[in-house]
PDB file of C-alpha atoms in Angstrom:
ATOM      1  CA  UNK A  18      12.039  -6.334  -7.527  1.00 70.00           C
ATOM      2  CA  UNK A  19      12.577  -3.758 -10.461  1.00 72.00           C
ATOM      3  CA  UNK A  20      13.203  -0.340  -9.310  1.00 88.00           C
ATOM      4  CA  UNK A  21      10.368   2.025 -10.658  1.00 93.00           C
ATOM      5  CA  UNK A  22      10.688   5.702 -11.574  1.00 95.00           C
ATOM      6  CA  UNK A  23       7.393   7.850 -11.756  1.00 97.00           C
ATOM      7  CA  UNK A  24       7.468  12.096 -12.116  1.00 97.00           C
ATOM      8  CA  UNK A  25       6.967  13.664  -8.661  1.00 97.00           C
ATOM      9  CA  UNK A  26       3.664  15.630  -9.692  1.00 97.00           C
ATOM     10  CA  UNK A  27       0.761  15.845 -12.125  1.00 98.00           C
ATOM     11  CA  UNK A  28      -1.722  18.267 -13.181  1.00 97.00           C
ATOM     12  CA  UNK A  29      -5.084  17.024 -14.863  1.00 97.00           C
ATOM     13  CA  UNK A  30      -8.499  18.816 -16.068  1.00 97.00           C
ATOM     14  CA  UNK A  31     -11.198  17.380 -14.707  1.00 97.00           C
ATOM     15  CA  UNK A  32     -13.294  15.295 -17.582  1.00 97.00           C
ATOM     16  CA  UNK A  33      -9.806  14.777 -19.070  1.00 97.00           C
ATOM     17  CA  UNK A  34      -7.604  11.911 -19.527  1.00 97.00           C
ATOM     18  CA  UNK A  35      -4.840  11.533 -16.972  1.00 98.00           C
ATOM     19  CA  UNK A  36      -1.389   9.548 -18.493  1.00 98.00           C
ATOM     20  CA  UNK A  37       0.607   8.576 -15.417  1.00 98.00           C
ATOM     21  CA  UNK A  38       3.817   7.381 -16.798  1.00 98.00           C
ATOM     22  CA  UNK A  39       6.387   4.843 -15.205  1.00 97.00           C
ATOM     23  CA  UNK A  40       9.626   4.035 -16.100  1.00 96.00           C
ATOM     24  CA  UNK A  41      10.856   0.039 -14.822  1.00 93.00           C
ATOM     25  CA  UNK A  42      13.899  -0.469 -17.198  1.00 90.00           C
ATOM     26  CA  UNK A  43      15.206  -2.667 -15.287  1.00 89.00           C
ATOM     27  CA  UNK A  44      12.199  -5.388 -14.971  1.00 89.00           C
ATOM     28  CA  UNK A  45      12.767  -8.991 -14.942  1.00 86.00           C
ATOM     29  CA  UNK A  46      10.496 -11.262 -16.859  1.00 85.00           C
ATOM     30  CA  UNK A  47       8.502 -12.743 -14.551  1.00 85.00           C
ATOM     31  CA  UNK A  48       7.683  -9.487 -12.884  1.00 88.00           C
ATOM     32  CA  UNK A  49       4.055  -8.079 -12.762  1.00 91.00           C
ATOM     33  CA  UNK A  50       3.745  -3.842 -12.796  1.00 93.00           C
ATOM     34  CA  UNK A  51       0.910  -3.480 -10.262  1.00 94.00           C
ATOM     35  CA  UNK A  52      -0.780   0.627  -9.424  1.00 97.00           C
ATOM     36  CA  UNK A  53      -2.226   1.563  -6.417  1.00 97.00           C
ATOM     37  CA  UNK A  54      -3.741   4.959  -5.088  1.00 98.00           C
ATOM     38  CA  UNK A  55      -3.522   6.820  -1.887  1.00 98.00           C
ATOM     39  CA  UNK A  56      -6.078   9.455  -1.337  1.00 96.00           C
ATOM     40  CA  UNK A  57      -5.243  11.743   1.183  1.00 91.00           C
ATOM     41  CA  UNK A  58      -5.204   9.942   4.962  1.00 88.00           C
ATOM     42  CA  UNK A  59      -6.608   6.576   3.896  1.00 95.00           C
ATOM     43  CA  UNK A  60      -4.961   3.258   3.056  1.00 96.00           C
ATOM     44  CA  UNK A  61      -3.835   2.761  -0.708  1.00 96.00           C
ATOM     45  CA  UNK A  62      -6.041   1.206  -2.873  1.00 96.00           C
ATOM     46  CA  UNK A  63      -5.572  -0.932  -5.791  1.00 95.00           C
ATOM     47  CA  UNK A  64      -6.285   0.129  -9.276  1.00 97.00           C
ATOM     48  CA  UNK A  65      -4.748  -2.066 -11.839  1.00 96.00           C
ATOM     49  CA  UNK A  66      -2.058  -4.726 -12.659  1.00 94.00           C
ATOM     50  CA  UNK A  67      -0.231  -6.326 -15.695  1.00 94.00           C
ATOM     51  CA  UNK A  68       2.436  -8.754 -16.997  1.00 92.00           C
ATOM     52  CA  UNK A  69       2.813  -7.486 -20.491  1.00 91.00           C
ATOM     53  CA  UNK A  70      -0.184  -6.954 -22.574  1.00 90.00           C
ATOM     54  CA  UNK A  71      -2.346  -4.397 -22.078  1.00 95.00           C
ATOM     55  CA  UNK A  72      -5.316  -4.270 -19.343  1.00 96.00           C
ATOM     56  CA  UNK A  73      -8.397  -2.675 -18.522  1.00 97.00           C
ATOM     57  CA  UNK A  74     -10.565  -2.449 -16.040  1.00 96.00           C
ATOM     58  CA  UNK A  75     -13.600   0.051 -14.470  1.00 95.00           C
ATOM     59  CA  UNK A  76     -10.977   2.119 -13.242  1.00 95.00           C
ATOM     60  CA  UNK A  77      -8.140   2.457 -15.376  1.00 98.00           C
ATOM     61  CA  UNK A  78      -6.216   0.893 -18.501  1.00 98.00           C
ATOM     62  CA  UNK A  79      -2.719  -0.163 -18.359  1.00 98.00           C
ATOM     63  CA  UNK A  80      -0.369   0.122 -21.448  1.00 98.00           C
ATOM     64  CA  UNK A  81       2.917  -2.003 -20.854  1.00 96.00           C
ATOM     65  CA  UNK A  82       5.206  -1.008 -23.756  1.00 95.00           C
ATOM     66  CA  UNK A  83       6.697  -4.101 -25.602  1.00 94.00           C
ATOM     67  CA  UNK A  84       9.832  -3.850 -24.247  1.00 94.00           C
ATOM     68  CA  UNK A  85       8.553  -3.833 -20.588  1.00 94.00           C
ATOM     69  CA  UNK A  86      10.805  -1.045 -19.604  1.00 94.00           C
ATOM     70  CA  UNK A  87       7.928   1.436 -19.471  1.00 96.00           C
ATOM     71  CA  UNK A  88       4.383   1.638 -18.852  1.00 97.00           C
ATOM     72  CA  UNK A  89       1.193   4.049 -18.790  1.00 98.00           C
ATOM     73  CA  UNK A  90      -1.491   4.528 -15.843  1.00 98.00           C
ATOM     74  CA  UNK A  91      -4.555   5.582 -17.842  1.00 98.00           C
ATOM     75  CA  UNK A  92      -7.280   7.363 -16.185  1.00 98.00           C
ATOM     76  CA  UNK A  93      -9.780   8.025 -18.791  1.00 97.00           C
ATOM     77  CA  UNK A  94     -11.791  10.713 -17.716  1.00 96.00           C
ATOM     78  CA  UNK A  95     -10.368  12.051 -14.626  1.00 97.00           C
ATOM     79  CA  UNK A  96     -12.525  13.586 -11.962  1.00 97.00           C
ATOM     80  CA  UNK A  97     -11.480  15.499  -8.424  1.00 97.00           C
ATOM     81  CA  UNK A  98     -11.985  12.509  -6.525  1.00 96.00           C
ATOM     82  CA  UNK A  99      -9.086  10.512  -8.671  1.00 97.00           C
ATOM     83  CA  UNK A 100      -6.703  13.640  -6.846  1.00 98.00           C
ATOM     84  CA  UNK A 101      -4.145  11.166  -5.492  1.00 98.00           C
ATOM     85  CA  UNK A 102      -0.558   9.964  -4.995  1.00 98.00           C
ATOM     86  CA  UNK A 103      -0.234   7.147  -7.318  1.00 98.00           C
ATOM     87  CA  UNK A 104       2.147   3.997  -7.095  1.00 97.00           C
ATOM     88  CA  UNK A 105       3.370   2.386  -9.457  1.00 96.00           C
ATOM     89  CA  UNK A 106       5.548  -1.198  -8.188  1.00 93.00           C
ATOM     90  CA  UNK A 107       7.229  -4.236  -9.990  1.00 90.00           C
ATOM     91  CA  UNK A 108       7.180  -6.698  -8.138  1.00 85.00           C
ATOM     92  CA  UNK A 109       7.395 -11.085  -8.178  1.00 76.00           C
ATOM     93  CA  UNK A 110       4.278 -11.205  -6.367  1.00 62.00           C
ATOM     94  CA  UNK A 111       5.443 -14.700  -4.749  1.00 71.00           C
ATOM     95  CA  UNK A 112       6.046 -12.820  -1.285  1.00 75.00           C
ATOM     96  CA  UNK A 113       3.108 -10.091  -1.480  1.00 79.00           C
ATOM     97  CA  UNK A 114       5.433  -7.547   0.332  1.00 84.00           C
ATOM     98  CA  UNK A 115       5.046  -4.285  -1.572  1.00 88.00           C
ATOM     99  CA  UNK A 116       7.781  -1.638  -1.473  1.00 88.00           C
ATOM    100  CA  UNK A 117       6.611   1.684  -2.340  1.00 92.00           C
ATOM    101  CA  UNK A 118       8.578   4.487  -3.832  1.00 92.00           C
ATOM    102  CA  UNK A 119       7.794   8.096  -3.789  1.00 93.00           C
ATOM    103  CA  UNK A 120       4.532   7.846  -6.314  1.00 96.00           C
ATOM    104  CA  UNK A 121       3.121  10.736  -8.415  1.00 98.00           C
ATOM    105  CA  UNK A 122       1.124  13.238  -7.112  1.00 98.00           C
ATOM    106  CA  UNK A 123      -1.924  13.719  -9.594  1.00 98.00           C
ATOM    107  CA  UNK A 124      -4.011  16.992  -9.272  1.00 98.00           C
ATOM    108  CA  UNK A 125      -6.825  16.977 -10.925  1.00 98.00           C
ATOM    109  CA  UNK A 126      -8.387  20.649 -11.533  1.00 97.00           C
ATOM    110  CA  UNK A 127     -11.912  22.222 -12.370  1.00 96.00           C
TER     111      UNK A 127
ATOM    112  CA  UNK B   5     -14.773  -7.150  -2.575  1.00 75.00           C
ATOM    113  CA  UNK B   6     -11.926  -7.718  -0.098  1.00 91.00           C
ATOM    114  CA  UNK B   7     -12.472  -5.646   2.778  1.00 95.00           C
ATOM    115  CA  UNK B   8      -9.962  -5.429   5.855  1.00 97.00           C
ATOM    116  CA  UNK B   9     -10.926  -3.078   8.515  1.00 97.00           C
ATOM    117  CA  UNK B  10      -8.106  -1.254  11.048  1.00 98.00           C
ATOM    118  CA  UNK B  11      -9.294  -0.284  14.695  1.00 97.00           C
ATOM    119  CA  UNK B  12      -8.914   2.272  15.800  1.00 98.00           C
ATOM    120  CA  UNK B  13      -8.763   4.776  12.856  1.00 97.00           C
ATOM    121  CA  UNK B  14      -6.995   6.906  15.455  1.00 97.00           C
ATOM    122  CA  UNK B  15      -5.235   6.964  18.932  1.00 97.00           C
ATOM    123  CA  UNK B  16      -3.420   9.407  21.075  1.00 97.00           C
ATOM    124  CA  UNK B  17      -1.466   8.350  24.026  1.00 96.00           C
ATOM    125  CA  UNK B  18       1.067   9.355  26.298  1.00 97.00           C
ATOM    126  CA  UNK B  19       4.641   8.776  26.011  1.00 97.00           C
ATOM    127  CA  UNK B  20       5.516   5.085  28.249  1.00 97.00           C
ATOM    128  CA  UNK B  21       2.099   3.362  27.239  1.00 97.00           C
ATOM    129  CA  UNK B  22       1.278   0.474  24.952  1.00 97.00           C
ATOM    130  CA  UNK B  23      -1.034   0.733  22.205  1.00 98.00           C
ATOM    131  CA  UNK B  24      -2.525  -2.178  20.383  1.00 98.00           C
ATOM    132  CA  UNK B  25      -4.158  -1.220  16.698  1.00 98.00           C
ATOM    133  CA  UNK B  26      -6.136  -4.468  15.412  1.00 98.00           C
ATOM    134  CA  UNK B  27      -6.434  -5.491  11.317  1.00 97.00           C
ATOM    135  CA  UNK B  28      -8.939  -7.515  10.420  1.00 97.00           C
ATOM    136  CA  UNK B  29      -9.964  -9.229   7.346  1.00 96.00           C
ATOM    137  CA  UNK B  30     -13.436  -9.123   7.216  1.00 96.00           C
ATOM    138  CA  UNK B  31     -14.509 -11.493   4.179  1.00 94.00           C
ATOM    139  CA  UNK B  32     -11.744 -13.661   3.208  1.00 94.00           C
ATOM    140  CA  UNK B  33      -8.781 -15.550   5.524  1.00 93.00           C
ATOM    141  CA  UNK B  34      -5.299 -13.965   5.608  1.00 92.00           C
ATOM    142  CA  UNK B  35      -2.489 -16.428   6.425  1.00 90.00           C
ATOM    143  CA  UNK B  36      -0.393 -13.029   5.712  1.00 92.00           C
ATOM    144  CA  UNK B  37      -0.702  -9.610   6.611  1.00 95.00           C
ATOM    145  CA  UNK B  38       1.389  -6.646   6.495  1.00 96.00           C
ATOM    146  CA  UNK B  39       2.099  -3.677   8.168  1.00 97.00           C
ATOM    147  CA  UNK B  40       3.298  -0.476   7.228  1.00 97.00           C
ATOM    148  CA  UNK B  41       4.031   3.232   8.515  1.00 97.00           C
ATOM    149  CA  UNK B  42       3.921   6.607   6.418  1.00 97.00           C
ATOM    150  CA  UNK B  43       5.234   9.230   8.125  1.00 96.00           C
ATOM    151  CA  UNK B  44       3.812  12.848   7.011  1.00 93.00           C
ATOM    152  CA  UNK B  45       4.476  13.816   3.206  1.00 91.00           C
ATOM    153  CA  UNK B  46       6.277  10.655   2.790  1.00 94.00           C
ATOM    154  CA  UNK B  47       6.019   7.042   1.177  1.00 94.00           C
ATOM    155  CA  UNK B  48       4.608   4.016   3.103  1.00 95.00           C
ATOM    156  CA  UNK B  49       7.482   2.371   4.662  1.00 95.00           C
ATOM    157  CA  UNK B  50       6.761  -1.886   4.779  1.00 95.00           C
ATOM    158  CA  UNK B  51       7.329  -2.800   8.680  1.00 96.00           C
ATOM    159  CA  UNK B  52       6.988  -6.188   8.916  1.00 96.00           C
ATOM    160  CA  UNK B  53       4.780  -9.441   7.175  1.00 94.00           C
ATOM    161  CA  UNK B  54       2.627 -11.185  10.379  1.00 94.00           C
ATOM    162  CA  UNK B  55       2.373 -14.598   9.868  1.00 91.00           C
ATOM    163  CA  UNK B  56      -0.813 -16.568  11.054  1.00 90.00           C
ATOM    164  CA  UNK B  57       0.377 -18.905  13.652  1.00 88.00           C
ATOM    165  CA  UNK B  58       4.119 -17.666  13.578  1.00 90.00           C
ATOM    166  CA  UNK B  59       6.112 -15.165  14.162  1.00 92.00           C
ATOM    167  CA  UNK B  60       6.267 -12.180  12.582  1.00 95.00           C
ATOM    168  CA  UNK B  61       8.700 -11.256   9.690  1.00 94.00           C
ATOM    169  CA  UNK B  62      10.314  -8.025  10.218  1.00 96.00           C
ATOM    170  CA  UNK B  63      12.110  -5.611   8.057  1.00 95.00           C
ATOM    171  CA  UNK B  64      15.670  -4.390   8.679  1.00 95.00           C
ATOM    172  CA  UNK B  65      15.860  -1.668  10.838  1.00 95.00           C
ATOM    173  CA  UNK B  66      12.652  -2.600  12.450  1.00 96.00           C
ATOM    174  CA  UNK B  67      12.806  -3.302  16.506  1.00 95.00           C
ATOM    175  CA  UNK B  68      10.852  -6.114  16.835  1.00 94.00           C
ATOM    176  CA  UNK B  69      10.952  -5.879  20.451  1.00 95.00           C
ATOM    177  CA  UNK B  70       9.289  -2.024  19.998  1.00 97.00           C
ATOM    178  CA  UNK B  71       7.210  -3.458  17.914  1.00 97.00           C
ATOM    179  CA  UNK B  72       5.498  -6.715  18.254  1.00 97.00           C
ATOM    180  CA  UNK B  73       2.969  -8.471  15.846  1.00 96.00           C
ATOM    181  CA  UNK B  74       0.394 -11.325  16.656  1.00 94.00           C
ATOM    182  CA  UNK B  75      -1.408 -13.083  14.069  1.00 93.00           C
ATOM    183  CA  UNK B  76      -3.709 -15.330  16.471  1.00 85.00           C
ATOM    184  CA  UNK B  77      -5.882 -15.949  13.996  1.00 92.00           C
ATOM    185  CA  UNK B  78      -6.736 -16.364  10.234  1.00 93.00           C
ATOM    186  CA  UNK B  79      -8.861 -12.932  10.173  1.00 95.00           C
ATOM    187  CA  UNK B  80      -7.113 -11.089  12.894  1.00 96.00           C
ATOM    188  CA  UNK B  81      -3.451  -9.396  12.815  1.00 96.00           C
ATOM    189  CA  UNK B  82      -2.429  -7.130  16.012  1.00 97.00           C
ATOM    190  CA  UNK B  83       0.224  -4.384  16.222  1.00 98.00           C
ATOM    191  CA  UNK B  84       1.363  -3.065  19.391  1.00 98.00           C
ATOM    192  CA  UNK B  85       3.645  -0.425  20.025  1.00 98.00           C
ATOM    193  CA  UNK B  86       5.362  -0.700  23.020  1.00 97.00           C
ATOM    194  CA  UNK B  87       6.461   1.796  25.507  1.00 97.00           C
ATOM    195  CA  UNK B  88       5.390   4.720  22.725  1.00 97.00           C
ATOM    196  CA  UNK B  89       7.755   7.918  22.246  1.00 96.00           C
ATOM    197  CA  UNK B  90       6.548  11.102  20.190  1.00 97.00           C
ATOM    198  CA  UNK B  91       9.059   9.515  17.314  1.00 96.00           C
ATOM    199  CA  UNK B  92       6.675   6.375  17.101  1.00 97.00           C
ATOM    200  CA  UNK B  93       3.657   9.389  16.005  1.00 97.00           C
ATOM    201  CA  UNK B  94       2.936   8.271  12.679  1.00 97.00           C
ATOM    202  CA  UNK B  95      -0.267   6.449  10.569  1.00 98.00           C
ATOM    203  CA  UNK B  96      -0.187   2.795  10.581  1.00 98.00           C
ATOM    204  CA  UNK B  97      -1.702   0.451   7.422  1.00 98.00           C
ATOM    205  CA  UNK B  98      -1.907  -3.169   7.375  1.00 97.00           C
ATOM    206  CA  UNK B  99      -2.682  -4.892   4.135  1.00 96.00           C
ATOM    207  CA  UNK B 100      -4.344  -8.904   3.290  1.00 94.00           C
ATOM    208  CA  UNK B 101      -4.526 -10.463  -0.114  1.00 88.00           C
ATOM    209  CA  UNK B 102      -7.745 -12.975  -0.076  1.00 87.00           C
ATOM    210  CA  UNK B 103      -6.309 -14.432  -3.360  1.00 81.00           C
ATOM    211  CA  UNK B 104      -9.522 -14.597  -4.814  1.00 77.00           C
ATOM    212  CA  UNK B 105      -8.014 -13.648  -8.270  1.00 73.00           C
ATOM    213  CA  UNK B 106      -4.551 -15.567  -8.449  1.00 70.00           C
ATOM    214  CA  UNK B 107      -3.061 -12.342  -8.343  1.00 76.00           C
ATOM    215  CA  UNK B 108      -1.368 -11.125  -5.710  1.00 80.00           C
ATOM    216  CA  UNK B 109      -3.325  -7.850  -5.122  1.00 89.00           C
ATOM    217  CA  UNK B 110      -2.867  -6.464  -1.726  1.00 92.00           C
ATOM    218  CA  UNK B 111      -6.193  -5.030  -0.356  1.00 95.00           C
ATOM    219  CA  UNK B 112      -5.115  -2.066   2.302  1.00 97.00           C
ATOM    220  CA  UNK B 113      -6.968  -1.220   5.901  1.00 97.00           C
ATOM    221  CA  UNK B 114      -7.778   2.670   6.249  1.00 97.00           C
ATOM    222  CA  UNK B 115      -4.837   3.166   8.786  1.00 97.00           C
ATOM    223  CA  UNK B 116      -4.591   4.134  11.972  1.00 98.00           C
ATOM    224  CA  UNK B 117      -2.976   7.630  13.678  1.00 97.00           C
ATOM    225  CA  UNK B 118      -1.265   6.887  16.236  1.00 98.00           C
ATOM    226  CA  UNK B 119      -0.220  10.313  18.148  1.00 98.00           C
ATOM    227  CA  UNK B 120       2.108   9.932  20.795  1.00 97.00           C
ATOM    228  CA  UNK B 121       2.100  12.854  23.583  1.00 96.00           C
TER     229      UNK B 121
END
């Protein structure tokens, strides 16, 4: 599984957009980018997850750059309860074993 | 949608005992389940993948022995920690996929807190 690369730490204004960028340069073609979510003490959640074109969903959008090195977590207007670590992982999906890395910590602020 | 439910939510115990923390899927069948520990301020650490009916797949650097998985049934994954030290204090998640979707989206228990005294 690709290696992913995420900032440590976010800021966001509430009612704003929040871009949570990723960096997978080294992802293989039949590799899906998948986000989840971890709010403070609970179990991750899933948000999102895409092979190469775009998604949306009633959470988030997903924009996988053409390339596939790179993609963008999309929160579109971001509210305190969205204040989160958030994981982004490339992965086969034939073995469902996730491996997590460090994740970015999104704030988001009145 | 997919819910799997962890009890307990929390446990404290003294050093020596056993404790057994239970993942259940709820509305779908899990042949897999996995289990993972987070330690404070840190990223969730995959354990070991508890097959239904077989044994458990553990990660490197994981003591099976410490820690020892039953998947009895097709809704039901156990964990027990064995002979728990103050080192074994961390939060515990399992995770199912009901592959409703043909995707391989993991859906994640709330964890458990295991505190070891």
């Amino acid at each position: 599984d690709a290696k992913t690369t995420q900032p440590p730490s976010m800021d966001c204004a509430e009612g704003r957009a929040a871009n949570l960028p990723c960096n997978h340069s080294t992802i293989s073609g039949n590799e899906y980018v998948y986000w989840y979510r971890q709010i403070h003490s609970q179990g991750p959640q899933y948000i999102i997850h895409g092979l190469k074109n775009n998604e949306t969903n009633e959470m988030a959008s997903l924009i996988i750059t053409e390339d596939r090195k790179s993609s963008t977590l999309i929160l579109p207007h971001a509210t305190l309860r969205d204040t989160a670590v958030y994981y982004c992982i490339s992965t086969t999906s034939n073995t469902g074993k996730l491996i997590f890395g460090q994740g970015t910590t999104l704030q988001v602020k009145p | 949608g997919a819910v799997v439910s962890q009890h307990p939510s929390r446990v404290i115990c003294k050093s020596g005992t056993s404790v057994k923390i239970e993942c259940r899927s709820l509305d779908f069948q899990a042949t897999t389940m996995f289990w993972y520990r987070q330690f404070p301020k840190q990223s969730l650490m995959l354990m070991a993948t508890s097959n239904e009916g077989s044994k458990a797949t553990y990660e490197q650097g994981v003591e099976k022995d410490k820690f020892l998985i039953n998947h009895a049934s097709l809704t039901l994954s156990t964990l027990t920690v064995t002979s728990a030290h103050p080192e074994d204090s961390s939060f515990y998640i399992c995770s199912a996929n009901p592959g409703w979707s043909g995707a391989d989206i993991q859906y994640f228990g709330a964890g458990t807190r295991l505190s070891v005294l």
